[in-house]
């Protein structure tokens, strides 16, 4: 699961390395189904962070607990001094906002009158009728909470890391683990599941105790570090609370690419096009991904869109992230400086201590669950 080049810090006392691993991905995609029984969709590559993890990283399918070692990180070539991992939460439910939009769209389908069934009368399929009868099982209480599959994601991630870096994740070193999370329930639950995975590694076959009673200790909440954007007044003023900050996103929603999809979907579902908007179309698209990730089911929502539609909707999501979290505004990256400073301070301290006392400093583990 560790891919791409890793920066190694060499010191004169021995060939040691301080390793930073940034795992900013959904990490929510380890299938509960056997590979030969997996349900797939050609739309999966376009779901962004809602893509099932095994769809983006098929190497996990044979054994989601087996580590994949980068050839540059062979045990004979370097000694890990510290591991810093920035990890996104596991598979989650849709948010309440998304669920209410889906309910609104479902209501439009159920409100179609008999006169809207002309496709079926002509002998064609009526996908709108199929979707009107498709169970809407999402409820407001779910509100982005971690699902059981998301807990499994985190347990398996812990097992992979512990196998990949056995010295770092030894029981003797467990007390040096620093697991920091935001106050979001899906992040706290992800941290707890990660610790359960470590317990499984240390005590195979034994049921894990309460997280507070584990030898590694419970996760520590630090929103200023992990939700830095919520604590940066300049970001809140210039971007989050600025009604014009996402002007380009709103312009794209009303542009020709999105309008073509609106007309197409309105025709497929047999609902008035003026009852649809880009937000409803996007939540319908993501419902395909949620059903795949949470239940391993390819719902009829997946049949509403083709690859060209998926590319446009992926661009819409990327455009929003560009202006709200990416390079669109300088403050977006500046607001994360506190977190990056924390990461590199830990790395610098590890190298400094190893240079000063090469045999007296046990490894350090710093795990952060973000968003």
Short mmCIF file of C-alpha atoms in Angstrom, two decimals, residues 161 313 349 370:
data_model
loop_
_atom_site.label_atom_id
_atom_site.label_comp_id
_atom_site.label_asym_id
_atom_site.label_seq_id
_atom_site.Cartn_x
_atom_site.Cartn_y
_atom_site.Cartn_z
CA UNK A 161 1.68 -1.18 8.89
CA UNK A 313 -19.05 15.17 -12.43
CA UNK A 349 13.64 15.72 16.42
CA UNK A 370 -7.75 13.89 9.58
#
